[in-house]
mmCIF file of N, CA and C in Angstrom:
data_model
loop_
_atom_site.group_PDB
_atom_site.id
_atom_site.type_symbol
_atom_site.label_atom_id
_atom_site.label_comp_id
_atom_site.label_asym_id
_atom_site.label_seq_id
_atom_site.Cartn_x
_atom_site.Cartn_y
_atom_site.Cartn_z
ATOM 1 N N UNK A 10 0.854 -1.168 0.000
ATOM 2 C CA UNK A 10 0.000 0.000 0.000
ATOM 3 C C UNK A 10 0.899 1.231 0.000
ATOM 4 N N UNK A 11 0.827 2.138 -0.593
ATOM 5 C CA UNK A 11 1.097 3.558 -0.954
ATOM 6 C C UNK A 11 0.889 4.268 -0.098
ATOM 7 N N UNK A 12 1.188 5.697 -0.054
ATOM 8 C CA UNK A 12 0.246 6.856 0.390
ATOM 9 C C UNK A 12 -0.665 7.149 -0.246
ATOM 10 N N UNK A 13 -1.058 7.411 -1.729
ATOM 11 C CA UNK A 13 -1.947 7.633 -2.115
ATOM 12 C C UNK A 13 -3.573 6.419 -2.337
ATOM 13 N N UNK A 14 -3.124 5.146 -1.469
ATOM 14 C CA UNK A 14 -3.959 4.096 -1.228
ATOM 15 C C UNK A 14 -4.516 4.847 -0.070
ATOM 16 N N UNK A 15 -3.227 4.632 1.047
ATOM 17 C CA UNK A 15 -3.806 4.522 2.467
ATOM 18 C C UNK A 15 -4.289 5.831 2.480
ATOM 19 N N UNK A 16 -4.849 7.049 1.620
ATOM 20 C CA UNK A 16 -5.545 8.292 1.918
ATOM 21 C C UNK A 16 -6.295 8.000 1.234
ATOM 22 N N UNK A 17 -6.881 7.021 0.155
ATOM 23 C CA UNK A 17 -8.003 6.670 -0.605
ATOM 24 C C UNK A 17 -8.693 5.452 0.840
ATOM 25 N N UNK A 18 -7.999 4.674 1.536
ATOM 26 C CA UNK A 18 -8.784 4.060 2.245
ATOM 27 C C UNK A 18 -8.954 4.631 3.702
ATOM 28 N N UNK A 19 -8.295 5.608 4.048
ATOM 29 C CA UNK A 19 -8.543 6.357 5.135
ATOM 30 C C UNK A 19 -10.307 7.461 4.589
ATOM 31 N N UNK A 20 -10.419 7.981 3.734
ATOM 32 C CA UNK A 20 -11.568 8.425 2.929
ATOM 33 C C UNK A 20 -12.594 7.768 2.976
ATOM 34 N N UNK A 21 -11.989 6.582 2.620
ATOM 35 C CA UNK A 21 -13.804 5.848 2.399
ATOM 36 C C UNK A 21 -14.377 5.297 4.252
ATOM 37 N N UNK A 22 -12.993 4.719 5.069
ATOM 38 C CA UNK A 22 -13.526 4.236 6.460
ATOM 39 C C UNK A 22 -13.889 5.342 7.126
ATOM 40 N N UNK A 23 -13.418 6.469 7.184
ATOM 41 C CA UNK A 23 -13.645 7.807 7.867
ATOM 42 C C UNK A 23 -14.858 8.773 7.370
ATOM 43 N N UNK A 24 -15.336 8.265 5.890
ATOM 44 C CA UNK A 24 -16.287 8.712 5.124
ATOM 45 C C UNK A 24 -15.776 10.657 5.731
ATOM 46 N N UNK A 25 -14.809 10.820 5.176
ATOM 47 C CA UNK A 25 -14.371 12.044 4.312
ATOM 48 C C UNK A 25 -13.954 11.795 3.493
ATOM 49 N N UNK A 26 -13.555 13.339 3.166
ATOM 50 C CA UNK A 26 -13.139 13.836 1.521
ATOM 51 C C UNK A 26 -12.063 13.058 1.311
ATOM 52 N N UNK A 27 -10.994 13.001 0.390
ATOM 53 C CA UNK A 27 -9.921 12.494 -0.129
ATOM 54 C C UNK A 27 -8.865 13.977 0.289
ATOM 55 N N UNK A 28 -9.180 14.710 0.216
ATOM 56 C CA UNK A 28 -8.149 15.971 0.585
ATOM 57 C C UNK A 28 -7.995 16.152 2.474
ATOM 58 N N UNK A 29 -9.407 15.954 2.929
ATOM 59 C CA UNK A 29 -8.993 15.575 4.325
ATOM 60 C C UNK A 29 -8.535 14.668 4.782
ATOM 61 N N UNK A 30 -8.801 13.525 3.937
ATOM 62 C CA UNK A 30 -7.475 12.545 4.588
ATOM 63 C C UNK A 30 -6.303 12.772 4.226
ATOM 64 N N UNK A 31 -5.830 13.570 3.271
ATOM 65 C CA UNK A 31 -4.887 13.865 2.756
ATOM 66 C C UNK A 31 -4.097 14.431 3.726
ATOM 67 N N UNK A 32 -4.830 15.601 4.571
ATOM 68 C CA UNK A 32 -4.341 16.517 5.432
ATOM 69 C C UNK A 32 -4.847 15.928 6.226
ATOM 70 N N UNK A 33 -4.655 15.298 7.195
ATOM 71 C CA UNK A 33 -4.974 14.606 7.816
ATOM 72 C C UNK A 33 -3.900 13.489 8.360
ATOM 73 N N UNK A 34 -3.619 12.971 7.271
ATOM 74 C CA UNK A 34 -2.312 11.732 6.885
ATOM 75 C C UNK A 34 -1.229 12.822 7.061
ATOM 76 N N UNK A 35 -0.616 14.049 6.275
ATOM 77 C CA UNK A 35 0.302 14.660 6.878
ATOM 78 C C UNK A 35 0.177 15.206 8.005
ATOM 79 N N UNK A 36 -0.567 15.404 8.583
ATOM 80 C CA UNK A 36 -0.370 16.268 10.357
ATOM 81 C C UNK A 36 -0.217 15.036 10.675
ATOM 82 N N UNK A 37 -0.832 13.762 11.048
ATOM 83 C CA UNK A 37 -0.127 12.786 11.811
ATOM 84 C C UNK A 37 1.138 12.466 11.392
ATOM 85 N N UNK A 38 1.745 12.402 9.973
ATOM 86 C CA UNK A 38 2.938 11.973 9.719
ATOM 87 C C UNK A 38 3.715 13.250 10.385
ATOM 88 N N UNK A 39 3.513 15.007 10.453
ATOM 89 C CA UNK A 39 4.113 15.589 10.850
ATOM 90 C C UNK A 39 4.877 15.594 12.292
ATOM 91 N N UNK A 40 3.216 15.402 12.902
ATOM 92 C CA UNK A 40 3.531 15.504 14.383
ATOM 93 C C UNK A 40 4.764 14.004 15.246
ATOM 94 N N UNK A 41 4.608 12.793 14.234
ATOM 95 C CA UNK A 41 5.562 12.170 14.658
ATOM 96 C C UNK A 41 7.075 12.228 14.341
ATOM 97 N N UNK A 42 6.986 13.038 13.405
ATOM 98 C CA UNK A 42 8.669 13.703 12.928
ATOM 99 C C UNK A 42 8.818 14.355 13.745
ATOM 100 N N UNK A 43 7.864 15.197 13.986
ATOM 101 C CA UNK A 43 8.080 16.406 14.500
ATOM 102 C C UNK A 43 8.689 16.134 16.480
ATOM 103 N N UNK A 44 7.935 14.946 16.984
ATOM 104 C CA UNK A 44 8.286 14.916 18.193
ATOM 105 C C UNK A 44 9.395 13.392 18.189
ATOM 106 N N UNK A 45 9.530 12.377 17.433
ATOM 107 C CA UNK A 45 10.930 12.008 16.927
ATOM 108 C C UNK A 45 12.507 12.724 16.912
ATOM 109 N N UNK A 46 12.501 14.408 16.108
ATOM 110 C CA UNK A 46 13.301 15.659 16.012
ATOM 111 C C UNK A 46 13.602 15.485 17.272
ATOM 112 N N UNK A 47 12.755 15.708 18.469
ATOM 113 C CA UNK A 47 12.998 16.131 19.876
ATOM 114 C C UNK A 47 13.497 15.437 20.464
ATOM 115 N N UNK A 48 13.574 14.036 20.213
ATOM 116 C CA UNK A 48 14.074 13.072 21.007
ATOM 117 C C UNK A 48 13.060 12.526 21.787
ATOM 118 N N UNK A 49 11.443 12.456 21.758
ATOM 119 C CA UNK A 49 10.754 11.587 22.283
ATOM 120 C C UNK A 49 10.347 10.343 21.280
ATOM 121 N N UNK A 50 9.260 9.864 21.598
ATOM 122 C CA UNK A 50 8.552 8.847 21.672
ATOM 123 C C UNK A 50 7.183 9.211 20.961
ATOM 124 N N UNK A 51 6.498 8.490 20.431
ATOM 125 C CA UNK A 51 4.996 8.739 19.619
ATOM 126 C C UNK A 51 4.532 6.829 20.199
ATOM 127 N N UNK A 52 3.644 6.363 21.067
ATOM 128 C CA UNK A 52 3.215 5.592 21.315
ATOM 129 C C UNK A 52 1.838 5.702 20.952
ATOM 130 N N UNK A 53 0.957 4.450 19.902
ATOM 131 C CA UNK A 53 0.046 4.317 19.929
ATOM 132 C C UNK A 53 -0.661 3.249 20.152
ATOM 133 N N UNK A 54 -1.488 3.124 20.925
ATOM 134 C CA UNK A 54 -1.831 1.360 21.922
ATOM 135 C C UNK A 54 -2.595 0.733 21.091
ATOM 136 N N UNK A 55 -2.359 -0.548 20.578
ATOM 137 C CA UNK A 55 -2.410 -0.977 20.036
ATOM 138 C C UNK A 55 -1.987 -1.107 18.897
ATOM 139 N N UNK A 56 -0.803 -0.329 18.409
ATOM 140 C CA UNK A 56 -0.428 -0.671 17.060
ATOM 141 C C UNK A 56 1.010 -0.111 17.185
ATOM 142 N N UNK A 57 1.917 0.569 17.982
ATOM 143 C CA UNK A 57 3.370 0.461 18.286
ATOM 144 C C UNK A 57 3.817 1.740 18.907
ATOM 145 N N UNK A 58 4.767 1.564 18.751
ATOM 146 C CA UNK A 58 5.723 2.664 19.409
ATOM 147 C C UNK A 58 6.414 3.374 18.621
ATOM 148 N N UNK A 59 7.270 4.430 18.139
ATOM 149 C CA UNK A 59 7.966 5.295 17.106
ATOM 150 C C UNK A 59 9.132 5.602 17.955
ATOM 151 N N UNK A 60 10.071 5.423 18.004
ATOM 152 C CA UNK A 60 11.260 6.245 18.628
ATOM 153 C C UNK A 60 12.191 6.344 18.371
ATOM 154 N N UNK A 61 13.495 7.202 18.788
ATOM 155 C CA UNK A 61 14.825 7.303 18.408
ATOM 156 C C UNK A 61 15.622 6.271 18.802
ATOM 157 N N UNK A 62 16.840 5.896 18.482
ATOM 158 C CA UNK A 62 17.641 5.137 18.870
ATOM 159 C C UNK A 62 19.012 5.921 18.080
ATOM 160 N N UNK A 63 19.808 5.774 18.811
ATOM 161 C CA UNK A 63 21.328 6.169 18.539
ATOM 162 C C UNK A 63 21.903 4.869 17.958
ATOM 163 N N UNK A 64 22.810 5.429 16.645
ATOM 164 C CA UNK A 64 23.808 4.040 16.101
ATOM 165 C C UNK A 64 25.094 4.500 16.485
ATOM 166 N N UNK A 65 25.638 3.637 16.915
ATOM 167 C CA UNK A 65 27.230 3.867 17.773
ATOM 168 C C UNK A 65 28.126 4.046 16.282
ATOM 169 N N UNK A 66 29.503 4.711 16.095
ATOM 170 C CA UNK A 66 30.446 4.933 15.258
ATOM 171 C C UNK A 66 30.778 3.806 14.715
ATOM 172 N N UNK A 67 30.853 2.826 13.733
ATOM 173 C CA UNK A 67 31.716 2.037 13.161
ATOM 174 C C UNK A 67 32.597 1.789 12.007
ATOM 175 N N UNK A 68 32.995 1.102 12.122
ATOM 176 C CA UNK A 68 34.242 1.010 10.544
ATOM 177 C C UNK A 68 33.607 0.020 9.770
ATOM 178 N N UNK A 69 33.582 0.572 8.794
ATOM 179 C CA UNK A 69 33.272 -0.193 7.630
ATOM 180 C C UNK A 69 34.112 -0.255 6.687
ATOM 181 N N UNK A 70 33.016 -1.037 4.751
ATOM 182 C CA UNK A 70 34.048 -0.934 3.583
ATOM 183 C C UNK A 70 33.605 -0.216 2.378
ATOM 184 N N UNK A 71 34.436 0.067 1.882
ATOM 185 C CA UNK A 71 33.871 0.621 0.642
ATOM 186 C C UNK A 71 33.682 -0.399 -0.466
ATOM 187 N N UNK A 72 32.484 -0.523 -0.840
ATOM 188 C CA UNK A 72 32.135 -1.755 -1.682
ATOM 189 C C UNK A 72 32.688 -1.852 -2.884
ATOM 190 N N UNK A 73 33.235 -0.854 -3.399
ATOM 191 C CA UNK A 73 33.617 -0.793 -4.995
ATOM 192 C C UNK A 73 35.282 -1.031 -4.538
ATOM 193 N N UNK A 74 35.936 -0.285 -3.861
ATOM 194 C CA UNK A 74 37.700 0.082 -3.557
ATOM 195 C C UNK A 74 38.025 -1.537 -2.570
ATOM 196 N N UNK A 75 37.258 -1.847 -1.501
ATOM 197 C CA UNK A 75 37.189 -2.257 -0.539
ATOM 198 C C UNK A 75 37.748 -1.889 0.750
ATOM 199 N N UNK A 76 38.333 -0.713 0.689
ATOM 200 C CA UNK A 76 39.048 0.169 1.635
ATOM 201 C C UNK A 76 37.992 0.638 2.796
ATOM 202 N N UNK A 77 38.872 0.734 3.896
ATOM 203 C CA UNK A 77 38.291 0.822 4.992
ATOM 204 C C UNK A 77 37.820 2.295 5.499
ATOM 205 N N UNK A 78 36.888 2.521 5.935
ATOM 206 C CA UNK A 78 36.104 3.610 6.264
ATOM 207 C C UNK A 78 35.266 3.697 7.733
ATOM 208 N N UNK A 79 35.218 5.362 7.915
ATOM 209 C CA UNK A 79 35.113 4.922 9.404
ATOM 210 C C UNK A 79 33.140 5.942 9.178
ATOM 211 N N UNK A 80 32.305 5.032 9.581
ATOM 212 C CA UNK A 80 30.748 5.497 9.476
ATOM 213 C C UNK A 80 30.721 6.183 10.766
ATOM 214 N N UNK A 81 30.010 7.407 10.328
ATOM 215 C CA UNK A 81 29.739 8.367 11.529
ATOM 216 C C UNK A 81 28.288 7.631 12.706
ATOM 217 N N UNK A 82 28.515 8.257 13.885
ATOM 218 C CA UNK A 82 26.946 7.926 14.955
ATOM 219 C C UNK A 82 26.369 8.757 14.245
ATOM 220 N N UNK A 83 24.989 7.555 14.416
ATOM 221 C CA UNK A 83 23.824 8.811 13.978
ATOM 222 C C UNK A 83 22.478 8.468 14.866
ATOM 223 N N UNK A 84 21.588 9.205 14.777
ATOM 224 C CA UNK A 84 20.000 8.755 15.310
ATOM 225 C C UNK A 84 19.323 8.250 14.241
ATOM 226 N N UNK A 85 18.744 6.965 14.678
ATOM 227 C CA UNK A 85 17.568 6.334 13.901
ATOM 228 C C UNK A 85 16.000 6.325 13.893
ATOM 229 N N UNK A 86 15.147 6.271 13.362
ATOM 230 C CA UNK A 86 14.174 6.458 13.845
ATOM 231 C C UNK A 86 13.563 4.335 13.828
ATOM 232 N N UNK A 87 12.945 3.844 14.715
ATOM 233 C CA UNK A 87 12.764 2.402 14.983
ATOM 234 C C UNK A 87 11.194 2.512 15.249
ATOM 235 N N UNK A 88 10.747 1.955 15.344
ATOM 236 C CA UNK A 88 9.202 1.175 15.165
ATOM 237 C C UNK A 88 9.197 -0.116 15.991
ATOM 238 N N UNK A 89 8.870 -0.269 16.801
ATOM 239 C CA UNK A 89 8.079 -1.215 17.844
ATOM 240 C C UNK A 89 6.652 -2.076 17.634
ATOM 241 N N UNK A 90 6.096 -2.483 17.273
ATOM 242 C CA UNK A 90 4.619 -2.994 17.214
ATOM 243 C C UNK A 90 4.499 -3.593 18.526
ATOM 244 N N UNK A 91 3.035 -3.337 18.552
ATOM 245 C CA UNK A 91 2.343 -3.198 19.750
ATOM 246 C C UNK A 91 1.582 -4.673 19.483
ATOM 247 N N UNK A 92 1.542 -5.651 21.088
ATOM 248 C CA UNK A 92 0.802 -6.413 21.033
ATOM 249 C C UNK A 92 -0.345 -6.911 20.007
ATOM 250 N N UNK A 93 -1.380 -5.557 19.925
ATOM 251 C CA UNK A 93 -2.753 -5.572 19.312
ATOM 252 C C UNK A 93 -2.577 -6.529 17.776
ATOM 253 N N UNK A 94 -1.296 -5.664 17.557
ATOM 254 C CA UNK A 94 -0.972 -5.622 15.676
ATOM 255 C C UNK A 94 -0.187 -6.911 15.448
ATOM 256 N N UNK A 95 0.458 -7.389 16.588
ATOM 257 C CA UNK A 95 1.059 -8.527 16.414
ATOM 258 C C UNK A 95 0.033 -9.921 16.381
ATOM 259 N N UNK A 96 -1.033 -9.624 17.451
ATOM 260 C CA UNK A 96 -1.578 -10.695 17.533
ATOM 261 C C UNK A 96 -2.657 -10.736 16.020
ATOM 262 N N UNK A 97 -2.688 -9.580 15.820
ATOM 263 C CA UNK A 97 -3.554 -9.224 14.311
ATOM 264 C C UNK A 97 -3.086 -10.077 12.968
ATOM 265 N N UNK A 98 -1.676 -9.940 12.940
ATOM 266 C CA UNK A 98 -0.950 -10.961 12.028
ATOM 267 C C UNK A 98 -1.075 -12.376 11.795
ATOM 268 N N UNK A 99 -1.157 -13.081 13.671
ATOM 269 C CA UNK A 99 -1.234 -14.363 13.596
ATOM 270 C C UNK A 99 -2.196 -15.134 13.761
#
């Protein structure tokens, strides 16, 4: 599924427009960037968790040279699923 699915099927279950789910789909996608940026957490019960995680410095290769290279730390953003969604799967 797409974005332009999941705002065609957010439309029809929500019975709005296609432009309010539109806007709609970005303020929620915003607000979890947006508090991700900060260094929190976006938990929603039943379907997961959103959060940062730090990647520690490592050495790596360069795939074409094979020469060694050193990868900077960075923040990740990770995804958790929540019970609800897991048991939904099986």
């Amino acid at each position: 599924m797409n974005k332009t699915e999941l705002i065609e099927h957010i439309a029809k279950h929500a019975d709005i427009s296609k432009a309010a789910a539109g806007r709609a789909l970005e303020a929620t996608i915003g607000a979890v960037r947006t508090t991700l940026k900060k260094g929190g957490t976006v938990a929603l019960v039943g379907f997961g968790t959103f959060a940062v995680t730090k990647r520690a410095a490592r050495a790596g290769r360069n795939p074409r040279t094979g020469a060694a290279i050193k990868i900077k730390s960075a923040k990740v953003p990770k995804f958790r699923p929540g019970k609800a969604l897991k048991d939904a799967l099986n």
